[in-house]
Short mmCIF file of C-alpha atoms in Angstrom, two decimals:
data_model
loop_
_atom_site.label_atom_id
_atom_site.label_comp_id
_atom_site.label_asym_id
_atom_site.label_seq_id
_atom_site.Cartn_x
_atom_site.Cartn_y
_atom_site.Cartn_z
CA UNK A 1 17.30 -39.86 42.38
CA UNK A 2 14.71 -38.64 39.90
CA UNK A 3 12.11 -36.15 41.11
CA UNK A 4 8.60 -35.91 39.70
CA UNK A 5 6.55 -32.73 40.01
CA UNK A 6 2.92 -33.60 40.56
CA UNK A 7 -0.07 -31.24 40.46
CA UNK A 8 -2.82 -32.21 42.89
CA UNK A 9 -6.44 -31.16 42.42
CA UNK A 10 -8.27 -32.86 45.32
CA UNK A 11 -11.50 -31.20 44.20
CA UNK A 12 -14.77 -31.86 45.97
CA UNK A 13 -16.26 -34.23 48.52
CA UNK A 14 -14.43 -37.51 48.97
CA UNK A 15 -11.95 -36.38 46.34
CA UNK A 16 -10.10 -34.72 49.22
CA UNK A 17 -10.23 -37.91 51.32
CA UNK A 18 -9.01 -40.30 48.65
CA UNK A 19 -6.35 -37.94 47.32
CA UNK A 20 -4.82 -37.80 50.78
CA UNK A 21 -4.87 -41.59 50.96
CA UNK A 22 -3.40 -41.98 47.47
CA UNK A 23 -0.54 -39.59 48.22
CA UNK A 24 0.34 -41.52 51.38
CA UNK A 25 0.64 -44.68 49.28
CA UNK A 26 2.62 -42.83 46.61
CA UNK A 27 5.06 -41.69 49.28
CA UNK A 28 5.55 -45.26 50.46
CA UNK A 29 6.01 -46.51 46.89
CA UNK A 30 8.58 -43.81 46.16
CA UNK A 31 10.94 -44.67 49.02
CA UNK A 32 14.35 -45.61 47.66
CA UNK A 33 13.15 -45.33 44.07
CA UNK A 34 12.38 -41.67 43.29
CA UNK A 35 11.16 -38.44 44.86
CA UNK A 36 7.82 -36.67 44.43
CA UNK A 37 7.10 -32.99 44.91
CA UNK A 38 3.43 -32.02 45.00
CA UNK A 39 1.64 -28.72 44.50
CA UNK A 40 -2.01 -28.64 45.51
CA UNK A 41 -4.62 -26.46 43.83
CA UNK A 42 -7.98 -25.63 45.50
CA UNK A 43 -9.98 -25.73 42.26
CA UNK A 44 -13.39 -27.09 43.08
CA UNK A 45 -17.06 -26.17 43.38
CA UNK A 46 -16.21 -24.22 46.51
CA UNK A 47 -13.66 -22.31 44.46
CA UNK A 48 -16.35 -21.68 41.85
CA UNK A 49 -18.75 -20.22 44.39
CA UNK A 50 -16.05 -17.81 45.52
CA UNK A 51 -14.53 -16.90 42.15
CA UNK A 52 -17.23 -17.61 39.56
CA UNK A 53 -15.10 -20.16 37.73
CA UNK A 54 -13.77 -23.66 38.45
CA UNK A 55 -10.15 -22.66 37.92
CA UNK A 56 -8.35 -19.38 37.20
CA UNK A 57 -7.86 -18.09 33.68
CA UNK A 58 -4.23 -19.22 33.68
CA UNK A 59 -5.08 -22.63 35.16
CA UNK A 60 -4.15 -24.62 32.06
CA UNK A 61 -0.81 -22.87 31.69
CA UNK A 62 -0.14 -23.35 35.39
CA UNK A 63 -0.61 -27.11 35.01
CA UNK A 64 1.39 -27.42 31.80
CA UNK A 65 4.78 -27.58 33.51
CA UNK A 66 4.00 -30.57 35.73
CA UNK A 67 4.99 -34.16 35.03
CA UNK A 68 1.47 -35.38 35.81
CA UNK A 69 -1.84 -34.24 37.28
CA UNK A 70 -3.74 -36.11 39.96
CA UNK A 71 -7.45 -35.32 40.36
CA UNK A 72 -9.58 -36.50 43.29
CA UNK A 73 -13.15 -35.75 42.21
CA UNK A 74 -15.20 -32.85 40.89
CA UNK A 75 -18.80 -31.99 41.65
CA UNK A 76 -21.18 -30.73 44.28
CA UNK A 77 -24.55 -30.65 42.49
CA UNK A 78 -26.42 -29.13 45.43
CA UNK A 79 -24.51 -25.89 44.88
CA UNK A 80 -23.05 -26.05 41.35
CA UNK A 81 -24.67 -27.83 38.37
CA UNK A 82 -22.62 -30.78 37.10
CA UNK A 83 -22.63 -29.24 33.63
CA UNK A 84 -20.75 -26.25 35.08
CA UNK A 85 -18.22 -28.17 37.16
CA UNK A 86 -17.46 -30.70 34.43
CA UNK A 87 -17.09 -28.18 31.62
CA UNK A 88 -15.19 -25.79 33.85
CA UNK A 89 -12.39 -28.10 34.97
CA UNK A 90 -12.17 -31.72 33.88
CA UNK A 91 -13.06 -31.43 30.20
CA UNK A 92 -10.91 -28.35 29.53
CA UNK A 93 -7.87 -30.12 31.00
CA UNK A 94 -8.45 -33.23 28.90
CA UNK A 95 -8.83 -31.21 25.71
CA UNK A 96 -6.08 -28.63 26.32
CA UNK A 97 -3.49 -31.31 27.02
CA UNK A 98 -4.67 -33.63 24.26
CA UNK A 99 -5.40 -36.42 26.73
CA UNK A 100 -7.29 -38.30 24.07
CA UNK A 101 -6.94 -41.80 25.53
CA UNK A 102 -8.98 -42.57 28.62
CA UNK A 103 -7.88 -45.92 30.04
CA UNK A 104 -9.95 -47.85 32.56
CA UNK A 105 -9.07 -51.39 33.72
CA UNK A 106 -11.85 -53.76 34.77
CA UNK A 107 -11.02 -56.94 36.64
CA UNK A 108 -11.79 -58.46 40.01
CA UNK A 109 -9.13 -57.88 42.63
CA UNK A 110 -8.19 -60.78 44.90
CA UNK A 111 -10.87 -61.31 47.51
CA UNK A 112 -13.45 -59.10 45.80
CA UNK A 113 -16.76 -60.65 44.75
CA UNK A 114 -18.56 -59.06 41.84
CA UNK A 115 -22.26 -59.37 41.06
CA UNK A 116 -21.68 -61.79 38.16
CA UNK A 117 -21.04 -65.51 37.98
CA UNK A 118 -17.96 -64.77 35.86
CA UNK A 119 -14.75 -64.09 37.75
CA UNK A 120 -11.87 -64.51 35.32
CA UNK A 121 -12.27 -61.38 33.24
CA UNK A 122 -9.66 -58.72 32.48
CA UNK A 123 -10.99 -55.90 30.30
CA UNK A 124 -9.15 -52.75 29.31
CA UNK A 125 -11.58 -50.07 28.14
CA UNK A 126 -10.13 -47.38 25.89
CA UNK A 127 -12.43 -44.35 25.58
CA UNK A 128 -11.92 -41.51 23.13
CA UNK A 129 -11.56 -38.54 25.42
CA UNK A 130 -11.56 -35.25 23.52
CA UNK A 131 -14.25 -35.17 20.84
CA UNK A 132 -17.25 -37.24 19.71
CA UNK A 133 -20.42 -36.71 21.68
CA UNK A 134 -18.69 -34.48 24.27
CA UNK A 135 -17.30 -31.99 21.77
CA UNK A 136 -19.55 -29.23 23.09
CA UNK A 137 -20.73 -28.25 19.61
CA UNK A 138 -24.31 -27.01 19.59
CA UNK A 139 -26.56 -24.54 21.31
CA UNK A 140 -30.05 -23.50 22.37
CA UNK A 141 -32.39 -20.94 20.86
CA UNK A 142 -35.76 -19.54 21.97
CA UNK A 143 -34.93 -20.55 25.56
CA UNK A 144 -37.92 -20.82 27.83
CA UNK A 145 -40.43 -20.57 24.97
CA UNK A 146 -42.72 -23.20 23.48
CA UNK A 147 -40.58 -23.40 20.36
CA UNK A 148 -37.29 -23.82 22.25
CA UNK A 149 -34.69 -25.88 20.38
CA UNK A 150 -31.57 -27.58 21.72
CA UNK A 151 -28.95 -28.97 19.33
CA UNK A 152 -25.98 -31.12 20.38
CA UNK A 153 -23.66 -32.13 17.57
CA UNK A 154 -21.18 -34.99 17.82
CA UNK A 155 -17.87 -34.28 16.11
CA UNK A 156 -15.77 -37.17 14.81
CA UNK A 157 -12.56 -36.36 12.96
CA UNK A 158 -10.47 -38.86 11.03
CA UNK A 159 -7.43 -37.85 13.07
CA UNK A 160 -9.31 -38.32 16.34
CA UNK A 161 -10.89 -41.65 15.47
CA UNK A 162 -7.75 -43.07 13.92
CA UNK A 163 -5.47 -42.19 16.82
CA UNK A 164 -7.72 -43.69 19.51
CA UNK A 165 -8.21 -46.86 17.49
CA UNK A 166 -4.49 -47.12 16.83
CA UNK A 167 -3.87 -46.70 20.56
CA UNK A 168 -6.34 -49.52 21.19
CA UNK A 169 -4.67 -51.78 18.64
CA UNK A 170 -1.30 -51.21 20.31
CA UNK A 171 -2.76 -52.06 23.72
CA UNK A 172 -4.34 -55.23 22.32
CA UNK A 173 -1.04 -56.21 20.72
CA UNK A 174 0.67 -55.96 24.13
CA UNK A 175 -2.09 -57.97 25.86
CA UNK A 176 -4.08 -60.92 24.47
CA UNK A 177 -4.38 -59.71 20.89
CA UNK A 178 -8.12 -59.04 20.72
CA UNK A 179 -9.77 -55.68 20.09
CA UNK A 180 -13.49 -54.98 20.15
CA UNK A 181 -14.66 -51.75 18.53
CA UNK A 182 -17.99 -50.48 19.86
CA UNK A 183 -20.38 -48.35 17.78
CA UNK A 184 -24.06 -48.05 16.90
CA UNK A 185 -23.64 -48.00 13.14
CA UNK A 186 -27.01 -49.60 12.45
CA UNK A 187 -28.67 -46.42 13.74
CA UNK A 188 -26.05 -43.67 13.40
CA UNK A 189 -25.24 -44.01 9.74
CA UNK A 190 -22.65 -41.26 9.46
CA UNK A 191 -20.40 -41.00 12.52
CA UNK A 192 -20.54 -44.65 13.57
CA UNK A 193 -20.28 -46.06 10.05
CA UNK A 194 -17.25 -43.80 9.65
CA UNK A 195 -15.78 -45.24 12.88
CA UNK A 196 -16.35 -48.79 11.59
CA UNK A 197 -14.64 -47.97 8.30
CA UNK A 198 -11.56 -46.54 10.01
CA UNK A 199 -11.42 -49.62 12.25
CA UNK A 200 -11.36 -51.92 9.23
CA UNK A 201 -8.69 -49.81 7.53
CA UNK A 202 -6.40 -49.95 10.55
CA UNK A 203 -7.01 -53.64 11.13
CA UNK A 204 -5.02 -54.34 7.99
CA UNK A 205 -1.96 -52.88 9.74
CA UNK A 206 -2.40 -55.19 12.74
CA UNK A 207 -2.78 -58.70 11.35
CA UNK A 208 -1.75 -60.10 14.74
CA UNK A 209 -4.82 -58.56 16.41
CA UNK A 210 -8.25 -60.16 16.12
CA UNK A 211 -10.94 -57.51 15.64
CA UNK A 212 -14.62 -57.67 16.59
CA UNK A 213 -17.30 -55.08 15.88
CA UNK A 214 -20.19 -54.74 18.34
CA UNK A 215 -23.07 -52.35 18.81
CA UNK A 216 -23.24 -50.58 22.15
CA UNK A 217 -26.37 -52.40 23.29
CA UNK A 218 -24.92 -55.80 22.45
CA UNK A 219 -21.68 -54.86 24.22
CA UNK A 220 -23.58 -53.93 27.37
CA UNK A 221 -25.12 -57.40 27.35
CA UNK A 222 -21.75 -59.01 26.59
CA UNK A 223 -20.10 -57.36 29.58
CA UNK A 224 -22.74 -58.90 31.82
CA UNK A 225 -23.12 -62.32 30.18
CA UNK A 226 -19.58 -63.12 29.03
CA UNK A 227 -17.03 -60.52 30.18
CA UNK A 228 -14.28 -63.15 30.13
CA UNK A 229 -14.38 -63.10 26.31
CA UNK A 230 -13.30 -59.44 26.15
CA UNK A 231 -9.78 -58.04 26.04
CA UNK A 232 -9.40 -54.45 24.79
CA UNK A 233 -12.58 -52.48 24.15
CA UNK A 234 -12.45 -49.18 22.21
CA UNK A 235 -15.39 -46.80 22.14
CA UNK A 236 -16.37 -43.19 21.55
CA UNK A 237 -16.53 -40.61 24.33
CA UNK A 238 -20.18 -41.23 25.28
CA UNK A 239 -20.25 -44.98 24.72
CA UNK A 240 -16.95 -45.39 26.56
CA UNK A 241 -18.27 -43.34 29.47
CA UNK A 242 -21.31 -45.59 29.82
CA UNK A 243 -19.48 -48.89 29.35
CA UNK A 244 -16.82 -48.07 31.90
CA UNK A 245 -19.41 -47.48 34.61
CA UNK A 246 -20.81 -50.90 33.74
CA UNK A 247 -17.26 -52.23 33.92
CA UNK A 248 -16.89 -50.73 37.38
CA UNK A 249 -20.12 -52.41 38.46
CA UNK A 250 -19.02 -55.89 37.41
CA UNK A 251 -15.64 -55.45 39.12
CA UNK A 252 -17.31 -54.76 42.45
CA UNK A 253 -18.32 -51.11 42.32
CA UNK A 254 -17.07 -47.61 41.67
CA UNK A 255 -14.72 -47.85 44.63
CA UNK A 256 -12.45 -49.93 42.36
CA UNK A 257 -12.77 -47.76 39.25
CA UNK A 258 -9.39 -46.27 38.36
CA UNK A 259 -8.68 -44.24 35.26
CA UNK A 260 -5.94 -42.51 33.32
CA UNK A 261 -6.35 -39.61 30.89
CA UNK A 262 -3.32 -40.09 28.68
CA UNK A 263 -1.47 -37.82 26.28
CA UNK A 264 0.33 -40.62 24.42
CA UNK A 265 2.94 -38.39 22.74
CA UNK A 266 3.81 -36.84 26.12
CA UNK A 267 3.73 -33.30 24.75
CA UNK A 268 1.71 -32.29 27.84
CA UNK A 269 0.97 -33.82 31.24
CA UNK A 270 -1.47 -36.70 31.61
CA UNK A 271 -4.08 -36.80 34.37
CA UNK A 272 -5.06 -39.63 36.70
CA UNK A 273 -8.27 -39.94 38.70
CA UNK A 274 -10.67 -42.35 40.34
CA UNK A 275 -14.05 -42.10 38.66
CA UNK A 276 -16.39 -42.68 41.58
CA UNK A 277 -17.37 -39.02 41.81
CA UNK A 278 -17.37 -36.72 44.80
CA UNK A 279 -20.06 -38.51 46.90
CA UNK A 280 -20.91 -35.44 49.03
CA UNK A 281 -23.02 -37.53 51.40
CA UNK A 282 -19.99 -39.40 52.77
CA UNK A 283 -17.34 -36.68 52.42
CA UNK A 284 -15.06 -36.28 55.42
CA UNK A 285 -16.45 -39.34 57.23
CA UNK A 286 -13.41 -41.58 56.70
CA UNK A 287 -15.50 -44.23 54.97
CA UNK A 288 -14.69 -43.66 51.28
CA UNK A 289 -12.91 -46.55 49.59
CA UNK A 290 -9.52 -45.23 48.37
CA UNK A 291 -8.64 -48.28 46.26
CA UNK A 292 -9.66 -46.67 42.94
CA UNK A 293 -7.58 -43.62 43.85
CA UNK A 294 -4.58 -45.78 44.76
CA UNK A 295 -4.99 -47.87 41.59
CA UNK A 296 -4.93 -44.60 39.63
CA UNK A 297 -1.57 -43.86 41.29
CA UNK A 298 -0.31 -47.19 39.92
CA UNK A 299 -1.43 -46.12 36.44
CA UNK A 300 0.37 -42.81 36.88
CA UNK A 301 3.59 -44.52 37.93
CA UNK A 302 3.44 -46.82 34.94
CA UNK A 303 2.98 -43.83 32.61
CA UNK A 304 5.93 -42.05 34.24
CA UNK A 305 8.15 -45.05 33.55
CA UNK A 306 8.22 -46.36 37.12
CA UNK A 307 7.02 -49.84 36.20
CA UNK A 308 8.48 -51.51 39.29
CA UNK A 309 6.75 -49.10 41.66
CA UNK A 310 3.50 -49.38 39.70
CA UNK A 311 3.53 -53.16 39.98
CA UNK A 312 4.35 -52.90 43.69
CA UNK A 313 1.33 -50.68 44.32
CA UNK A 314 -1.00 -53.05 42.46
CA UNK A 315 0.40 -56.01 44.37
CA UNK A 316 -0.07 -54.16 47.65
CA UNK A 317 -3.69 -53.38 46.79
CA UNK A 318 -4.35 -57.05 46.10
CA UNK A 319 -2.51 -58.11 49.24
CA UNK A 320 -4.95 -55.95 51.20
CA UNK A 321 -8.09 -57.11 49.39
CA UNK A 322 -6.97 -60.74 49.62
CA UNK A 323 -7.17 -60.32 53.39
CA UNK A 324 -10.71 -58.99 53.04
CA UNK A 325 -9.78 -55.34 53.53
CA UNK A 326 -11.69 -52.84 51.45
CA UNK A 327 -13.68 -55.43 49.53
CA UNK A 328 -17.15 -54.09 50.42
CA UNK A 329 -18.52 -50.61 51.12
CA UNK A 330 -18.48 -49.75 54.81
CA UNK A 331 -16.38 -52.75 55.81
CA UNK A 332 -13.26 -50.70 56.57
CA UNK A 333 -12.43 -47.05 57.02
CA UNK A 334 -10.42 -45.06 54.50
CA UNK A 335 -7.51 -44.98 56.93
CA UNK A 336 -7.64 -48.75 57.54
CA UNK A 337 -7.54 -49.55 53.82
CA UNK A 338 -4.71 -47.07 53.23
CA UNK A 339 -2.70 -48.48 56.12
CA UNK A 340 -3.15 -52.03 54.83
CA UNK A 341 -1.87 -51.10 51.38
CA UNK A 342 1.13 -49.26 52.82
CA UNK A 343 1.91 -52.18 55.13
CA UNK A 344 1.94 -54.52 52.14
CA UNK A 345 4.22 -52.13 50.26
CA UNK A 346 6.66 -51.98 53.13
CA UNK A 347 6.57 -55.70 53.97
#
């Protein structure tokens, strides 16, 4: 039986709650199929307050030997600024392990009602994950003075843009054959025009994929007015970040927002996480919805090559939501939702 070594970073707030739930489901999914060994790391805002950093200096090298990384949530803004927690843990992992493809699925689970009239949508958002607007290039001078200046420079490389678009084309080819590339090239005449040009170049290699170009503002409207027309959506780091929160909203809320940070060439571990944040106000109260965390486990299993187990977890999630379990905030406890998913897995 194959054994997978998994690094756990429960992190902050409800990250601890949902990671525990997700690992219980993973254990049920693994039975008779494979084994999982987990190593948990206490890297979090609490760790930062004690050590002055979000993870130790050798944190990246420590994680490198694992088959995958599972992250619960990061952030406790009352004690540590989000800019510190994000740049101290999540972003360094994504960049160090070349996890350049952030994948977030957006569709309504059985029994879940979204805020829109549309129900039959199935969108796969592909977000560039290592450069663009989140490159961290820039600085501040004359801090605290009247002439203070802050500069933030977006960095778009041909290699970076081409590889995320190619990844998107491959995903579209395996789905319904439609890719939408999102930019703002009418206003950003260098980086976004460049992105559009690379998209058109690559489109010639994928004649079986229909390509659309949309500006970010028009795409935001499209996701609300006609989400059923979308298949694979590819966007830069910032635009993808914004659109995927909108995607979570139309699929019923952040409690259903799963994500995968993928290293497609598998030269380093990929990382899987729900994207609902740490929600300090409800931490430890057994009321956090673990479905996004469990869905992220399904993504992890698929990446590891355990397609049967991945499909079983997704089916179990929908078996629970079809019965009305976990479909609205506060309707069920974390434990109740977890137990329902496990019961469906073991049925």
